[in-house]
Tab-separated table of C-alpha atoms and ligand atoms in Angstrom:
chain	number	residue	atom	x	y	z
A	1	MET	CA	131.906	177.887	-19.562
A	2	SER	CA	131.312	175.410	-16.732
A	3	LYS	CA	128.796	176.217	-14.007
A	4	ILE	CA	131.152	174.887	-11.330
A	5	ARG	CA	132.015	177.592	-8.793
A	6	LYS	CA	133.064	175.673	-5.698
A	7	ILE	CA	134.408	172.159	-5.134
A	8	ALA	CA	135.300	170.118	-2.075
A	9	VAL	CA	138.274	167.776	-1.942
A	10	LEU	CA	138.830	164.885	0.444
A	11	THR	CA	141.094	161.890	0.933
A	12	SER	CA	139.619	158.658	2.212
A	13	GLY	CA	140.569	155.063	3.119
A	14	GLY	CA	144.197	154.068	3.665
A	15	ASP	CA	146.524	157.024	3.143
A	16	ALA	CA	148.756	156.706	0.102
A	17	PRO	CA	151.918	158.590	-0.850
A	18	GLY	CA	150.986	161.043	-3.600
A	19	MET	CA	147.646	162.070	-2.122
A	20	ASN	CA	149.115	165.469	-1.236
A	21	SER	CA	150.360	166.043	-4.768
A	22	ALA	CA	146.852	165.297	-6.030
A	23	VAL	CA	145.354	167.822	-3.598
A	24	ARG	CA	147.949	170.394	-4.648
A	25	ALA	CA	147.195	169.947	-8.357
A	26	ILE	CA	143.441	170.120	-7.726
A	27	VAL	CA	143.876	173.408	-5.854
A	28	PHE	CA	146.177	174.985	-8.461
A	29	SER	CA	143.948	173.882	-11.355
A	30	ALA	CA	140.760	174.987	-9.649
A	31	ILE	CA	142.204	178.408	-8.903
A	32	HIS	CA	143.265	178.653	-12.542
A	33	PHE	CA	139.622	178.188	-13.586
A	34	GLY	CA	138.309	180.538	-10.891
A	35	ILE	CA	136.880	177.731	-8.755
A	36	GLU	CA	136.925	177.945	-4.953
A	37	VAL	CA	138.209	174.856	-3.084
A	38	VAL	CA	137.256	173.663	0.368
A	39	GLY	CA	139.273	170.867	1.991
A	40	ILE	CA	137.237	168.257	3.864
A	41	LEU	CA	139.115	166.754	6.822
A	42	ARG	CA	139.073	163.030	7.682
A	43	GLY	CA	137.411	161.741	4.525
A	44	TYR	CA	133.686	161.054	4.484
A	45	ASP	CA	133.488	161.617	8.259
A	46	GLY	CA	134.454	165.243	7.635
A	47	LEU	CA	131.620	165.603	5.122
A	48	ILE	CA	129.152	164.407	7.755
A	49	ASP	CA	130.547	166.673	10.501
A	50	TRP	CA	131.489	169.509	8.121
A	51	GLU	CA	135.070	169.582	9.313
A	52	THR	CA	136.735	171.735	6.694
A	53	ILE	CA	139.606	174.044	5.830
A	54	PRO	CA	139.810	176.567	3.011
A	55	LEU	CA	142.392	175.471	0.458
A	56	GLY	CA	144.441	178.017	-1.436
A	57	VAL	CA	147.940	178.168	-2.866
A	58	ASP	CA	149.462	178.905	0.564
A	59	GLU	CA	147.988	175.766	2.132
A	60	VAL	CA	149.398	173.465	-0.551
A	61	ARG	CA	152.711	175.158	-1.232
A	62	ASN	CA	155.121	172.688	0.385
A	63	ILE	CA	153.250	169.416	0.352
A	64	ASN	CA	154.413	167.746	-2.855
A	65	ASN	CA	157.147	165.815	-1.045
A	66	GLN	CA	155.115	164.985	2.071
A	67	GLY	CA	153.858	161.486	2.844
A	68	GLY	CA	150.420	160.890	4.385
A	69	THR	CA	147.632	163.309	3.607
A	70	ILE	CA	147.341	166.884	4.886
A	71	LEU	CA	143.558	166.407	4.826
A	72	PHE	CA	143.769	163.335	7.092
A	73	THR	CA	141.659	160.316	6.314
A	74	SER	CA	139.206	157.774	7.710
A	75	ARG	CA	137.349	154.619	6.845
A	76	SER	CA	133.965	156.063	7.702
A	77	GLU	CA	131.513	153.557	9.153
A	78	ARG	CA	128.826	156.221	9.381
A	79	PHE	CA	128.950	157.012	5.656
A	80	LEU	CA	127.678	153.475	5.008
A	81	GLN	CA	124.357	154.555	6.510
A	82	PRO	CA	121.915	156.542	4.335
A	83	GLU	CA	120.978	159.042	7.056
A	84	TYR	CA	124.599	160.185	7.419
A	85	ARG	CA	124.995	160.475	3.644
A	86	THR	CA	121.888	162.675	3.612
A	87	GLN	CA	123.447	164.825	6.339
A	88	ALA	CA	126.677	165.102	4.304
A	89	ALA	CA	124.724	166.095	1.183
A	90	ARG	CA	122.823	168.703	3.192
A	91	ASN	CA	126.119	170.185	4.367
A	92	LEU	CA	127.427	170.381	0.809
A	93	ARG	CA	124.263	172.062	-0.465
A	94	GLU	CA	124.224	174.526	2.448
A	95	HIS	CA	127.777	175.544	1.558
A	96	GLN	CA	127.023	175.741	-2.172
A	97	VAL	CA	129.531	173.048	-3.142
A	98	ASP	CA	128.979	171.929	-6.743
A	99	ALA	CA	131.115	168.757	-6.745
A	100	VAL	CA	133.364	166.630	-4.547
A	101	VAL	CA	136.739	165.258	-5.634
A	102	ALA	CA	137.555	162.178	-3.540
A	103	VAL	CA	140.992	160.548	-3.550
A	104	GLY	CA	140.997	156.946	-2.287
A	105	GLY	CA	140.620	153.247	-3.061
A	106	ASP	CA	137.816	150.786	-3.520
A	107	GLY	CA	135.881	151.801	-0.370
A	108	THR	CA	136.030	155.460	-1.426
A	109	LEU	CA	134.605	154.543	-4.820
A	110	ARG	CA	131.771	152.567	-3.211
A	111	GLY	CA	131.014	155.531	-0.931
A	112	ALA	CA	130.914	157.820	-3.970
A	113	ILE	CA	128.463	155.548	-5.776
A	114	ALA	CA	126.166	155.388	-2.752
A	115	PHE	CA	126.350	159.181	-2.539
A	116	GLN	CA	125.054	159.617	-6.092
A	117	ASN	CA	121.514	158.994	-4.800
A	118	GLU	CA	121.856	162.267	-2.911
A	119	GLY	CA	122.422	164.097	-6.199
A	120	ILE	CA	126.029	165.021	-5.431
A	121	ASN	CA	128.509	165.051	-8.309
A	122	MET	CA	131.485	162.903	-7.291
A	123	ILE	CA	134.797	162.758	-9.144
A	124	CYS	CA	137.153	160.049	-7.837
A	125	ILE	CA	140.916	159.687	-8.104
A	126	PRO	CA	142.324	156.200	-7.392
A	127	GLY	CA	144.683	156.522	-4.426
A	128	THR	CA	145.761	153.300	-2.736
A	129	ILE	CA	149.059	151.475	-2.360
A	130	ASP	CA	147.307	148.203	-3.261
A	131	ARG	CA	146.833	148.962	-6.985
A	132	ASP	CA	143.481	147.233	-6.733
A	133	VAL	CA	141.076	149.543	-8.548
A	134	ALA	CA	140.040	147.566	-11.614
A	135	CYS	CA	139.524	150.377	-14.122
A	136	THR	CA	143.017	151.813	-13.860
A	137	GLU	CA	146.509	150.498	-14.492
A	138	TYR	CA	147.859	152.759	-11.785
A	139	THR	CA	146.794	153.867	-8.329
A	140	LEU	CA	148.568	156.617	-6.395
A	141	GLY	CA	150.953	155.333	-3.765
A	142	PHE	CA	151.738	151.980	-5.355
A	143	ASP	CA	155.128	153.030	-6.681
A	144	THR	CA	156.289	154.451	-3.353
A	145	ALA	CA	155.010	151.420	-1.431
A	146	ALA	CA	156.690	148.973	-3.812
A	147	ASN	CA	159.957	150.921	-3.519
A	148	THR	CA	159.725	151.101	0.281
A	149	ALA	CA	159.061	147.365	0.479
A	150	THR	CA	161.968	146.670	-1.877
A	151	GLU	CA	164.363	148.756	0.186
A	152	ALA	CA	163.237	147.121	3.425
A	153	ILE	CA	163.575	143.614	1.964
A	154	ASP	CA	167.077	144.430	0.659
A	155	ARG	CA	168.025	145.247	4.260
A	156	ILE	CA	166.401	142.104	5.626
A	157	ARG	CA	168.307	140.090	3.052
A	158	ASP	CA	171.644	141.477	4.314
A	159	SER	CA	170.912	140.038	7.734
A	160	SER	CA	169.520	136.827	6.278
A	161	VAL	CA	172.723	136.266	4.284
A	162	SER	CA	174.895	136.972	7.331
A	163	HIS	CA	173.068	134.357	9.390
A	164	GLY	CA	172.360	131.854	6.619
A	165	ARG	CA	168.627	132.019	7.255
A	166	CYS	CA	165.382	132.041	5.335
A	167	SER	CA	163.448	135.297	5.628
A	168	VAL	CA	159.710	135.313	5.168
A	169	VAL	CA	158.573	138.887	4.543
A	170	GLU	CA	154.908	139.870	4.599
A	171	VAL	CA	153.869	142.887	2.559
A	172	MET	CA	150.536	144.736	2.240
A	173	GLY	CA	148.104	144.667	-0.671
A	174	ARG	CA	144.774	143.652	0.840
A	175	LYS	CA	143.414	141.136	-1.688
A	176	ARG	CA	145.895	141.961	-4.433
A	177	GLY	CA	149.433	140.746	-4.959
A	178	TYR	CA	151.028	143.653	-6.821
A	179	ILE	CA	153.215	144.923	-3.991
A	180	ALA	CA	154.371	141.355	-3.289
A	181	LEU	CA	154.986	140.666	-6.973
A	182	TRP	CA	156.975	143.836	-7.621
A	183	ALA	CA	158.958	143.886	-4.382
A	184	GLY	CA	159.516	140.122	-4.641
A	185	MET	CA	160.809	140.309	-8.198
A	186	ALA	CA	162.920	143.382	-7.433
A	187	THR	CA	164.634	141.567	-4.550
A	188	SER	CA	165.052	138.241	-6.428
A	189	ALA	CA	162.839	136.350	-4.001
A	190	ASP	CA	163.004	132.560	-4.103
A	191	ALA	CA	159.222	132.388	-3.854
A	192	ILE	CA	156.426	134.959	-3.992
A	193	VAL	CA	153.062	134.052	-2.480
A	194	LEU	CA	150.215	135.897	-4.194
A	195	PRO	CA	146.488	135.916	-3.341
A	196	GLU	CA	145.571	135.557	-7.021
A	197	LYS	CA	147.700	132.421	-7.447
A	198	TRP	CA	147.972	130.652	-4.090
A	199	ASP	CA	146.888	127.001	-4.396
A	200	GLY	CA	147.644	125.912	-0.842
A	201	ASN	CA	150.693	123.911	-1.889
A	202	PHE	CA	153.524	124.590	0.567
A	203	ASP	CA	155.740	122.029	-1.172
A	204	ASN	CA	156.326	124.369	-4.113
A	205	ILE	CA	157.940	126.816	-1.693
A	206	THR	CA	159.908	124.334	0.384
A	207	ASP	CA	161.072	122.414	-2.719
A	208	ALA	CA	162.384	125.649	-4.263
A	209	ILE	CA	164.343	126.351	-1.076
A	210	LYS	CA	165.683	122.788	-0.916
A	211	ARG	CA	166.825	123.011	-4.567
A	212	ARG	CA	168.729	126.210	-3.880
A	213	HIS	CA	170.201	124.723	-0.718
A	214	ALA	CA	171.445	121.746	-2.750
A	215	ASP	CA	173.004	124.234	-5.204
A	216	GLY	CA	175.056	125.686	-2.344
A	217	ARG	CA	172.999	128.774	-1.470
A	218	ASN	CA	172.971	129.768	2.196
A	219	SER	CA	170.131	132.273	2.465
A	220	TYR	CA	166.592	132.400	1.137
A	221	LEU	CA	163.801	134.877	0.725
A	222	VAL	CA	160.056	134.338	0.529
A	223	VAL	CA	157.784	137.346	-0.018
A	224	VAL	CA	154.170	136.814	0.969
A	225	ALA	CA	151.172	139.073	0.385
A	226	GLU	CA	149.142	139.744	3.523
A	227	GLY	CA	146.055	137.643	4.106
A	228	VAL	CA	147.111	134.673	1.960
A	229	ILE	CA	148.877	132.542	4.550
A	230	ASP	CA	149.936	133.321	8.051
A	231	ALA	CA	153.600	134.386	7.695
A	232	PRO	CA	154.775	132.861	11.048
A	233	GLU	CA	153.064	129.580	10.133
A	234	LEU	CA	154.801	129.598	6.749
A	235	ALA	CA	158.194	130.235	8.385
A	236	GLU	CA	157.561	127.335	10.759
A	237	ILE	CA	156.674	125.005	7.876
A	238	ILE	CA	159.796	126.056	5.948
A	239	GLN	CA	162.000	125.479	8.988
A	240	LYS	CA	160.422	122.096	9.668
A	241	LYS	CA	160.563	120.841	6.075
A	242	THR	CA	163.969	122.219	5.081
A	243	GLY	CA	165.835	122.383	8.376
A	244	ILE	CA	166.785	125.999	7.570
A	245	GLU	CA	166.368	128.529	10.350
A	246	SER	CA	163.557	130.890	9.315
A	247	ARG	CA	162.494	134.326	10.494
A	248	VAL	CA	159.472	136.520	9.804
A	249	SER	CA	159.273	140.259	9.126
A	250	VAL	CA	155.916	141.953	8.679
A	251	LEU	CA	156.556	145.278	6.937
A	252	GLY	CA	153.206	146.857	7.856
A	253	TYR	CA	152.579	150.584	7.784
A	254	ILE	CA	156.067	151.681	6.745
A	255	GLN	CA	154.783	150.819	3.259
A	256	ARG	CA	152.171	153.566	3.466
A	257	GLY	CA	154.415	156.308	4.783
A	258	GLY	CA	157.350	158.301	3.495
A	259	GLN	CA	158.082	160.733	0.718
A	260	PRO	CA	156.308	159.867	-2.511
A	261	THR	CA	158.452	158.848	-5.476
A	262	ALA	CA	158.670	161.109	-8.524
A	263	LYS	CA	156.259	158.758	-10.321
A	264	ASP	CA	153.617	159.048	-7.594
A	265	ARG	CA	153.984	162.844	-7.451
A	266	MET	CA	153.723	163.114	-11.219
A	267	TYR	CA	150.714	160.816	-11.681
A	268	ALA	CA	148.998	162.421	-8.694
A	269	SER	CA	149.488	165.868	-10.209
A	270	LEU	CA	148.179	164.684	-13.582
A	271	MET	CA	145.164	162.953	-12.080
A	272	GLY	CA	144.359	165.915	-9.814
A	273	ALA	CA	144.488	168.392	-12.690
A	274	TYR	CA	142.507	166.020	-14.926
A	275	ALA	CA	139.747	165.769	-12.307
A	276	VAL	CA	139.294	169.540	-12.460
A	277	GLU	CA	139.406	169.472	-16.284
A	278	ILE	CA	136.560	166.978	-16.511
A	279	LEU	CA	134.519	169.105	-14.126
A	280	GLN	CA	135.119	172.003	-16.503
A	281	HIS	CA	133.512	169.843	-19.179
A	282	ASP	CA	130.480	169.378	-16.920
A	283	LYS	CA	131.087	165.656	-16.517
A	284	LYS	CA	129.409	163.941	-13.591
A	285	ASN	CA	130.264	160.969	-11.391
A	286	ARG	CA	133.521	159.915	-13.017
A	287	ILE	CA	136.690	158.204	-11.890
A	288	VAL	CA	140.038	159.233	-13.336
A	289	ALA	CA	142.120	156.328	-14.637
A	290	ILE	CA	145.318	155.563	-16.520
A	291	LYS	CA	145.252	153.249	-19.519
A	292	ASN	CA	148.306	152.712	-21.742
A	293	ASP	CA	149.819	155.662	-19.898
A	294	VAL	CA	147.014	157.977	-21.015
A	295	LEU	CA	144.554	159.716	-18.679
A	296	ILE	CA	140.945	158.683	-19.200
A	297	ASP	CA	137.785	158.661	-17.100
A	298	TYR	CA	135.009	156.173	-16.457
A	299	ASP	CA	131.540	156.375	-15.041
A	300	ILE	CA	132.069	155.385	-11.396
A	301	GLU	CA	129.346	152.729	-11.445
A	302	GLU	CA	130.742	151.158	-14.602
A	303	ALA	CA	134.228	151.205	-13.028
A	304	LEU	CA	133.056	149.093	-10.131
A	305	THR	CA	131.599	146.411	-12.403
A	306	LEU	CA	134.987	145.736	-13.993
A	307	LYS	CA	136.791	142.549	-12.943
A	308	ASN	CA	139.487	143.011	-10.379
A	309	ASN	CA	141.135	139.685	-9.755
A	310	THR	CA	143.834	139.147	-12.333
A	311	LEU	CA	147.513	139.916	-12.244
A	312	ASP	CA	149.359	140.926	-15.370
A	313	SER	CA	150.080	137.474	-16.797
A	314	PHE	CA	153.429	138.351	-18.367
A	315	GLN	CA	154.654	139.841	-15.081
A	316	TYR	CA	153.521	136.736	-13.244
A	317	LYS	CA	155.134	134.319	-15.740
A	318	LEU	CA	158.369	136.287	-15.509
A	319	SER	CA	158.305	136.127	-11.710
A	320	LEU	CA	158.186	132.323	-11.954
A	321	LEU	CA	160.972	132.206	-14.511
A	322	LEU	CA	163.197	134.501	-12.470
A	323	SER	CA	162.787	132.433	-9.321
A	324	GLU	CA	163.509	129.079	-11.011
B	1	LIG	O1	144.397	149.662	1.399
B	1	LIG	C1	145.653	149.952	1.876
B	1	LIG	C2	146.002	149.071	3.016
B	1	LIG	O2	147.241	149.502	3.514
B	1	LIG	C3	146.016	147.576	2.726
B	1	LIG	O3	147.193	147.177	2.070
B	1	LIG	C4	145.868	147.018	4.119
B	1	LIG	O4	145.290	145.743	4.080
B	1	LIG	C5	144.923	147.991	4.751
B	1	LIG	O5	145.065	149.195	4.060
B	1	LIG	C6	145.171	148.259	6.219
B	1	LIG	O6	144.145	149.087	6.655
B	1	LIG	P1	144.096	149.864	8.037
B	1	LIG	O7	144.802	151.167	7.843
B	1	LIG	O8	142.641	150.084	8.248
B	1	LIG	O9	144.758	149.002	9.057
């Protein structure tokens, strides 16, 4: 029998569709094992200020299909400072919390590692639309974000075709190109600009557009991951070099909102329940991950040492082939 009697759960960093399903599964699983759950509001800030709600079946009953996070979130600046982490640990000890389950991305993982010095057992669940946590093939929210971006780009394309324009669409992803790659391939983009692959050569993009123009096409689509090149600048270059009227759409936060897809709900439920399972086995400081579609867990420090800068090479090669 595990010694765990009470856990806290929080969501941190950028909200991601599926976070609520993870919270729901954590609560149901914990109750099943006789564990009490306290919900921490606003991520690590809520740990510092002890802003909490009790979490039982009633609180999580109708949240599976809700976007955002019922626990709210933050990118806590204070948690970066040791004195605030000590305060957060004091709060947890005062309230007899045995472990914290934190759902979030890279920043959340770093916060969890820093918190280990305070002797708090942290279990992390990767939740970010960016799919940029190295140890796992899947992060909660990616599927919904990629679908939302795809749907939005389909709509933009309708207008682009009607006007005979080139649309440059910027999607999120921080330093990773997965949303751009998936949404770009799904919408048959003429060019996809990815942080992992960008070599500064605008001619590759404008030449591709010129080739299609020569083939008789009248509308064009370029999907660009945020932070690689300035989307308005790219549209200007395309217009100047090809003579084709170009417009920019920045999709922004619509990619983070909305009802989670079945895939995000399912993986979130699995990861949430798995987090409670590993606590039952008295594991400490782990991150839940998916590898070859199987749930596994890593030591959180080891997880952060893994390399995080490659795209799936077959997916990338296919994206080039499909936009030839
Ligand atoms: O990490 C998720 C994400 O949406 C990134 O794609 C984006 O760069 C960032 O968060 C935006 O962060 P904020 O909510 O702080 O503006």
